[in-house]
Coordinates of C-alpha atoms and ligand atoms in Angstrom, one line a residue:
X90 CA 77.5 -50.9 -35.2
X91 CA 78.4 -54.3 -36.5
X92 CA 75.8 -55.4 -39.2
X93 CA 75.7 -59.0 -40.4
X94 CA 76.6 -58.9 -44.6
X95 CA 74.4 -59.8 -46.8
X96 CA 74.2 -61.1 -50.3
X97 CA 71.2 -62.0 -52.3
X98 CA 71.4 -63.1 -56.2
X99 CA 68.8 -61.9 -58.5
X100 CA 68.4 -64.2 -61.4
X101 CA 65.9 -62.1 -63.2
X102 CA 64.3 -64.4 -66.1
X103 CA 66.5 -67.0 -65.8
X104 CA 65.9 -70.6 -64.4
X105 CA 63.1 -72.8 -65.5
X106 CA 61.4 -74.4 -61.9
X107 CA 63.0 -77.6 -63.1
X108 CA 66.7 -76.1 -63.0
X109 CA 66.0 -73.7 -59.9
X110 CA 65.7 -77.0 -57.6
X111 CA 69.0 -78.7 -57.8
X112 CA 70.9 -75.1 -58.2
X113 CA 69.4 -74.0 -54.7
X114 CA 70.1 -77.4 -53.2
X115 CA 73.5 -77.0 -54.4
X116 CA 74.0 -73.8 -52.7
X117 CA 71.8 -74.9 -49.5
X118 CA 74.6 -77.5 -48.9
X119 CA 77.6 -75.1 -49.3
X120 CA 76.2 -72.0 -47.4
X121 CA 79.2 -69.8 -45.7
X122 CA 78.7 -69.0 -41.8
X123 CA 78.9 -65.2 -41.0
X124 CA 77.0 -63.9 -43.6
X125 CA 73.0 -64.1 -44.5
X126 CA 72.5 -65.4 -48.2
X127 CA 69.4 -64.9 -50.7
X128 CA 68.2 -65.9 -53.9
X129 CA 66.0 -63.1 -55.5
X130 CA 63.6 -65.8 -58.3
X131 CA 61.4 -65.9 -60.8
X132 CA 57.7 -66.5 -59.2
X133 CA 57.8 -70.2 -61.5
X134 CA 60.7 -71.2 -59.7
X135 CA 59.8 -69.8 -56.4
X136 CA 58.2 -73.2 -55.0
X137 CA 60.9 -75.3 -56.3
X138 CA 63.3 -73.2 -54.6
X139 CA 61.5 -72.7 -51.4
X140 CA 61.9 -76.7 -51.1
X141 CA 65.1 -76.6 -51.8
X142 CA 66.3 -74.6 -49.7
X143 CA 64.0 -75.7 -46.9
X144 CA 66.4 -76.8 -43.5
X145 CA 68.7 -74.3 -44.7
X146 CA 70.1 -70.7 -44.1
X147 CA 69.3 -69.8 -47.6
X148 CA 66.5 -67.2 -48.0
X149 CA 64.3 -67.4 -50.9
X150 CA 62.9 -63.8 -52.3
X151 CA 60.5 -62.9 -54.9
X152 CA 61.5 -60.4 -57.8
X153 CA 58.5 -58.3 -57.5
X154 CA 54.4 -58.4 -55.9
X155 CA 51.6 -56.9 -56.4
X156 CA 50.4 -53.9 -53.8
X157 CA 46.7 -55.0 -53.7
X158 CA 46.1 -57.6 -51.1
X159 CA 44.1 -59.3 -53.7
X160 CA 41.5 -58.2 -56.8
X161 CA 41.3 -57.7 -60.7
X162 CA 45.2 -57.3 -61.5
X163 CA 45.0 -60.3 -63.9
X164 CA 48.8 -61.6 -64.5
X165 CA 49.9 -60.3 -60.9
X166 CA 51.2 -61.9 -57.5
X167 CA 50.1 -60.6 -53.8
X168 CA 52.4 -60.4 -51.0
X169 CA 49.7 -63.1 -49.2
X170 CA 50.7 -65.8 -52.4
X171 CA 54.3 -65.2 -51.8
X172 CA 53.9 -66.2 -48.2
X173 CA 51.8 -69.2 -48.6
X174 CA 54.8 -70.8 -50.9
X175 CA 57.1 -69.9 -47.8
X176 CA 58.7 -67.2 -49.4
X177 CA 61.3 -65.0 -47.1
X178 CA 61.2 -61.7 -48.7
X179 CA 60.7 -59.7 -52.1
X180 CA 63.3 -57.4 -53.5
X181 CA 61.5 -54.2 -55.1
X182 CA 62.2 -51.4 -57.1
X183 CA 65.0 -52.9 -59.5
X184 CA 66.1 -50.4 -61.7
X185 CA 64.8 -52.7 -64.6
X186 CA 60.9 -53.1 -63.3
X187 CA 61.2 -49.3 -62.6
X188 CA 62.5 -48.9 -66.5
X189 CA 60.5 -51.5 -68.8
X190 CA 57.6 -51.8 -66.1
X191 CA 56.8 -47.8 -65.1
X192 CA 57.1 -49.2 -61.9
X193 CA 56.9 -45.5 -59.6
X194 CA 57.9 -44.3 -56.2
X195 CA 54.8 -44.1 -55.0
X196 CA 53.7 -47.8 -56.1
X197 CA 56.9 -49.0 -54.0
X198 CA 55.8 -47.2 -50.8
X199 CA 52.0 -49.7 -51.1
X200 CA 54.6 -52.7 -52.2
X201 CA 57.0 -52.2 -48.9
X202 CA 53.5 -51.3 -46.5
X203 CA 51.9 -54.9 -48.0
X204 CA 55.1 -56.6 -47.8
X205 CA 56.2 -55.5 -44.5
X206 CA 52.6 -56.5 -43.2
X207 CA 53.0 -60.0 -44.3
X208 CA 55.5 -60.3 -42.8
X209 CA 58.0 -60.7 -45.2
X210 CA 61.4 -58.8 -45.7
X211 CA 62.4 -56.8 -48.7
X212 CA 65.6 -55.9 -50.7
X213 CA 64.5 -52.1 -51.9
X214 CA 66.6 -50.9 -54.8
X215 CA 67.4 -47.5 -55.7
X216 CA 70.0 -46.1 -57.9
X217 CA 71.1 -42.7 -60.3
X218 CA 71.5 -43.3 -64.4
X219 CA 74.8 -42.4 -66.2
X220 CA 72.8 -39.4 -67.5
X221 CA 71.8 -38.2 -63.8
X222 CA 75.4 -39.1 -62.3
X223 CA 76.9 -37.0 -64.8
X224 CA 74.6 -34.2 -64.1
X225 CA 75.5 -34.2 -60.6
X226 CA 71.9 -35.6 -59.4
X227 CA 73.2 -39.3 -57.9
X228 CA 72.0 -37.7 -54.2
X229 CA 68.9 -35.6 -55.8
X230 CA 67.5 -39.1 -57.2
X231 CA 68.9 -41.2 -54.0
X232 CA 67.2 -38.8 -51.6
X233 CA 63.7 -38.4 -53.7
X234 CA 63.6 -42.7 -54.4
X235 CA 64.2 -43.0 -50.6
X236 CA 61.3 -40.8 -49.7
X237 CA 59.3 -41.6 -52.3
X238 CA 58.8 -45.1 -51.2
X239 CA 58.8 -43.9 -47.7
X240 CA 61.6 -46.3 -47.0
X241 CA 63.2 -43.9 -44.2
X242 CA 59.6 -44.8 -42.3
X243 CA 59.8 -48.4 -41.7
X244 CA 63.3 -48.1 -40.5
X245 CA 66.0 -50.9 -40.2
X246 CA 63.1 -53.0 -41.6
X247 CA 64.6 -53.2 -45.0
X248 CA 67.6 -53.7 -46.8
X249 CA 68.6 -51.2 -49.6
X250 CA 70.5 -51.9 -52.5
X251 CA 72.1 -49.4 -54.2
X252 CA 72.9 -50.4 -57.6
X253 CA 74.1 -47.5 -60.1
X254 CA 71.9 -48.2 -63.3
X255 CA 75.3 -47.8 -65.4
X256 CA 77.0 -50.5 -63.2
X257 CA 74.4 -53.1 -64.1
X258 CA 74.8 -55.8 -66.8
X259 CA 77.8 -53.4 -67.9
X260 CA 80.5 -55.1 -66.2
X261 CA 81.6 -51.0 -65.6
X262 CA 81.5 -51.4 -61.5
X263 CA 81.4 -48.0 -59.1
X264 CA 84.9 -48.0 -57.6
X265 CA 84.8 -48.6 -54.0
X266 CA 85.0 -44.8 -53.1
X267 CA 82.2 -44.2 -55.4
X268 CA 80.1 -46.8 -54.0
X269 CA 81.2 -45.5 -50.7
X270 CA 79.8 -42.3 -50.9
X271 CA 76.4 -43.2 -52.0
X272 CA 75.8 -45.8 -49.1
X273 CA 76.9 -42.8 -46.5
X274 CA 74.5 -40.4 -48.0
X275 CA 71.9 -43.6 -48.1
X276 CA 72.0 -44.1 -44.5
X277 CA 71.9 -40.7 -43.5
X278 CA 68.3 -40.3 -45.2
X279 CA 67.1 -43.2 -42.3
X280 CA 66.5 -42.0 -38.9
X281 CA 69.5 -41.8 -36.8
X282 CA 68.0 -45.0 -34.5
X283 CA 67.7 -47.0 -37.6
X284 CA 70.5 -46.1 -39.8
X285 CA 73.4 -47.9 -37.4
X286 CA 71.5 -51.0 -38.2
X287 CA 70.3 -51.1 -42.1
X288 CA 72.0 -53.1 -44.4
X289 CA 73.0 -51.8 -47.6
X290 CA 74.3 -53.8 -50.3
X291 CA 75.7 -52.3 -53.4
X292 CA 74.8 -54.0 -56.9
X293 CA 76.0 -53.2 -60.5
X294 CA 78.8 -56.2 -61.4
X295 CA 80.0 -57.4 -58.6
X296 CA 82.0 -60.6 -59.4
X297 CA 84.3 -62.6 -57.2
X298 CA 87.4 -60.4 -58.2
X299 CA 86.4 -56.5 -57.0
X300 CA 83.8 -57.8 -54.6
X301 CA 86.7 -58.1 -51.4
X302 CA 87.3 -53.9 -53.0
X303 CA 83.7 -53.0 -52.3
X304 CA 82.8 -55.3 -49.5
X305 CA 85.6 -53.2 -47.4
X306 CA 83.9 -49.9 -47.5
X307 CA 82.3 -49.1 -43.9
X308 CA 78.7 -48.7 -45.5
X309 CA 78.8 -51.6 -47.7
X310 CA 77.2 -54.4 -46.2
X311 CA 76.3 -57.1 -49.0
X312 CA 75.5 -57.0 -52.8
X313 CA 72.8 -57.7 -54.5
X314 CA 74.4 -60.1 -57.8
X315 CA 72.8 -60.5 -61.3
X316 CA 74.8 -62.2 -63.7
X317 CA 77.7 -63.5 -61.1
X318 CA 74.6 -65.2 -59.2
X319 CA 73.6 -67.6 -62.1
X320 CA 76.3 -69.7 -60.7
X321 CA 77.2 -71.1 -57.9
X322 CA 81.1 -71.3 -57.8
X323 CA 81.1 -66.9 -58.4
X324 CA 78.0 -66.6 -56.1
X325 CA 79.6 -68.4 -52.9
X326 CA 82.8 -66.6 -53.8
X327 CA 81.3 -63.2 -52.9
X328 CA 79.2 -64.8 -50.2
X329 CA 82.5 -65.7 -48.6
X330 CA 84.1 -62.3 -49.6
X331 CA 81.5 -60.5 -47.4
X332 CA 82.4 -62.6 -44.2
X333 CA 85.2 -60.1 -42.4
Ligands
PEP15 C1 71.3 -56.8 -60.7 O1 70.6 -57.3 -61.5 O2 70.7 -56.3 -59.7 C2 72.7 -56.7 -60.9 C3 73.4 -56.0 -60.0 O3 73.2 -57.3 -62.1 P1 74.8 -57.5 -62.4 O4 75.4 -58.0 -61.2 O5 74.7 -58.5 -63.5 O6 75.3 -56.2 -62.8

C-alpha cells in the first residue's frame, strides 16, 4: 500500500513565540508537494506558529497534553486547549518525557483516547535503550510500549515514530537495515486492516545526508527530526528526501 511520507520536526525547548513566527512562515512558503510536513512546538510558541502556518500545508503539533479533559493539574495543558489555538496534532511518548517526566504506558493510552477524541492527530513514540538493544529486548520493549498505550486499538489513527533512545541527540543513527527491522515488527503489532496504512517515521539523527538511506526502506515512511529541524535549510532537505 502506498502511504504518503511524513516528516514532523520536534524542537523540544527551543524557540521563544517571538522566533517560532517568522521560522514557520519561512517554511509555510517553501513546503515540498508529496509529502505531509509538521512542526512538533513548545506550547508558548504554539499560537504564533498556528498563525503562521495558517493557509498552509504545514501542521502544527504540540510536544505533550494532559489526559484529563480539564481539573487540578496546575502547570498542565488539555487536549481541548490545544484545539482551541488550532492545533493539528500532539506527538506523545518521546523517549525524553517518558525519561525525565515518568511519563508511563498506561498514561499514553488516556493521552491518545483524549487526543483522538478531540479530534486531533498524534505522533506516538516508542523506542528500546542501548542497554535493552544489547540485551536483545528492542522487540520485548517495542511490543509491550505498543500495547501498553493500546496504540494497536485505534488503528491507522496514529503515526508511530520509532526513535532508538541511543540514536537520539547522539548523531549515532540505526543503519537502514536496523531501522528496517523495527518498523516491520512495528506494523505487525497493528491489525492486519490497519497496518497497510500507518505511517511510521523513524527518529534518532536523521540529517539531510543518511535521510535518502533510511527513507528507502519499505516500512519507513517519514522521520520525526530534533536537532536537524531547528533549521530550515536541513528540515526541507529531508522533507524533500521523503518525496519518492
Ligand atoms: C527527537 O528529538 O525526536 C530526535 C530524533 O532528535 P535528533 O534528530 O536530534 O536525534
Amino acid at each position: 500500500m502506498s502511504r504518503t511520507p511524513f516528516v514532523a520536526g520536534n524542537w523540544k525547548m527551543h524557540k521563544t513565540a517571538s522566533e517560532a513566527g517568522p521560522f514557520v512562515r519561512d517554511l509555510a512558503g517553501r513546503m515540498p508537494e508529496g509529502v505531509d510536513v509538521a512542526v512538533c512546538v513548545p506550547f508558548t510558541a504554539l499560537a504564533s506558529a498556528v498563525e503562521a502556518a495558517r493557509g498552509s500545508r504545514l501542521r502544527v503539533f504540540a510536544q505533550n497534553m494532559h489526559q484529563a479533559a480539564q481539573g487540578a493539574f496546575t502547570g498542565e495543558i488539555s487536549a481541548a486547549m490545544l484545539v482551541d489555538l488550532g492545533v493539528h496534532g500532539v506527538l506523545l511518548g518521546h523517549s525524553e518525557r517518558r525519561q525525565y517526566f515518568n511519563e508511563s504506558d498506561a498514561a499514553l493510552a488516556e493521552k491518545l483516547d483524549a487526543a483522538l477524541a478531540a479530534g486531533m492527530e498524534v505522533i506516538l513514540a516508542v523506542g528500546e535503550t542501548k542497554r535493552e538493544r544489547e540485551a536483545a529486548l528492542t522487540e520485548q520493549v517495542l511490543a509491550t510500549q505498543i500495547e501498553g498505550s493500546r496504540a494497536a486499538e485505534v488503528g491507522d489513527r496514529i503515526t508511530v515514530a520509532y526513535e532508538p533512545v541511543w540514536a537520539i541527540g547522539t548523531g549515532r543513527t540505526a543503519t537502514p537495515q536496523m531501522a528496517q527491522e523495527a518498523h516491520a515488527f512495528i506494523r505487525a503489532q497493528f491489525p492486519p486492516a490497519a497496518a497497510g496504512g500507518l505511517r511510521i517515521q523513524y527518529g534518532g539523527s536523521m540529517k539531510p545526508d543518511n535521510a535518502a538511506e533510511l527513507l528507502a526502506m519499505p516500512d519507513i515512511d517519514g522521520g520525526l527530526i530534533g536537532g536537524a529541524s531547528l533549521e530550515a535549510e536541513p528540515f526541507l532537505a529531508i522533507a524533500a528526501a521523503a518525496v519518492a
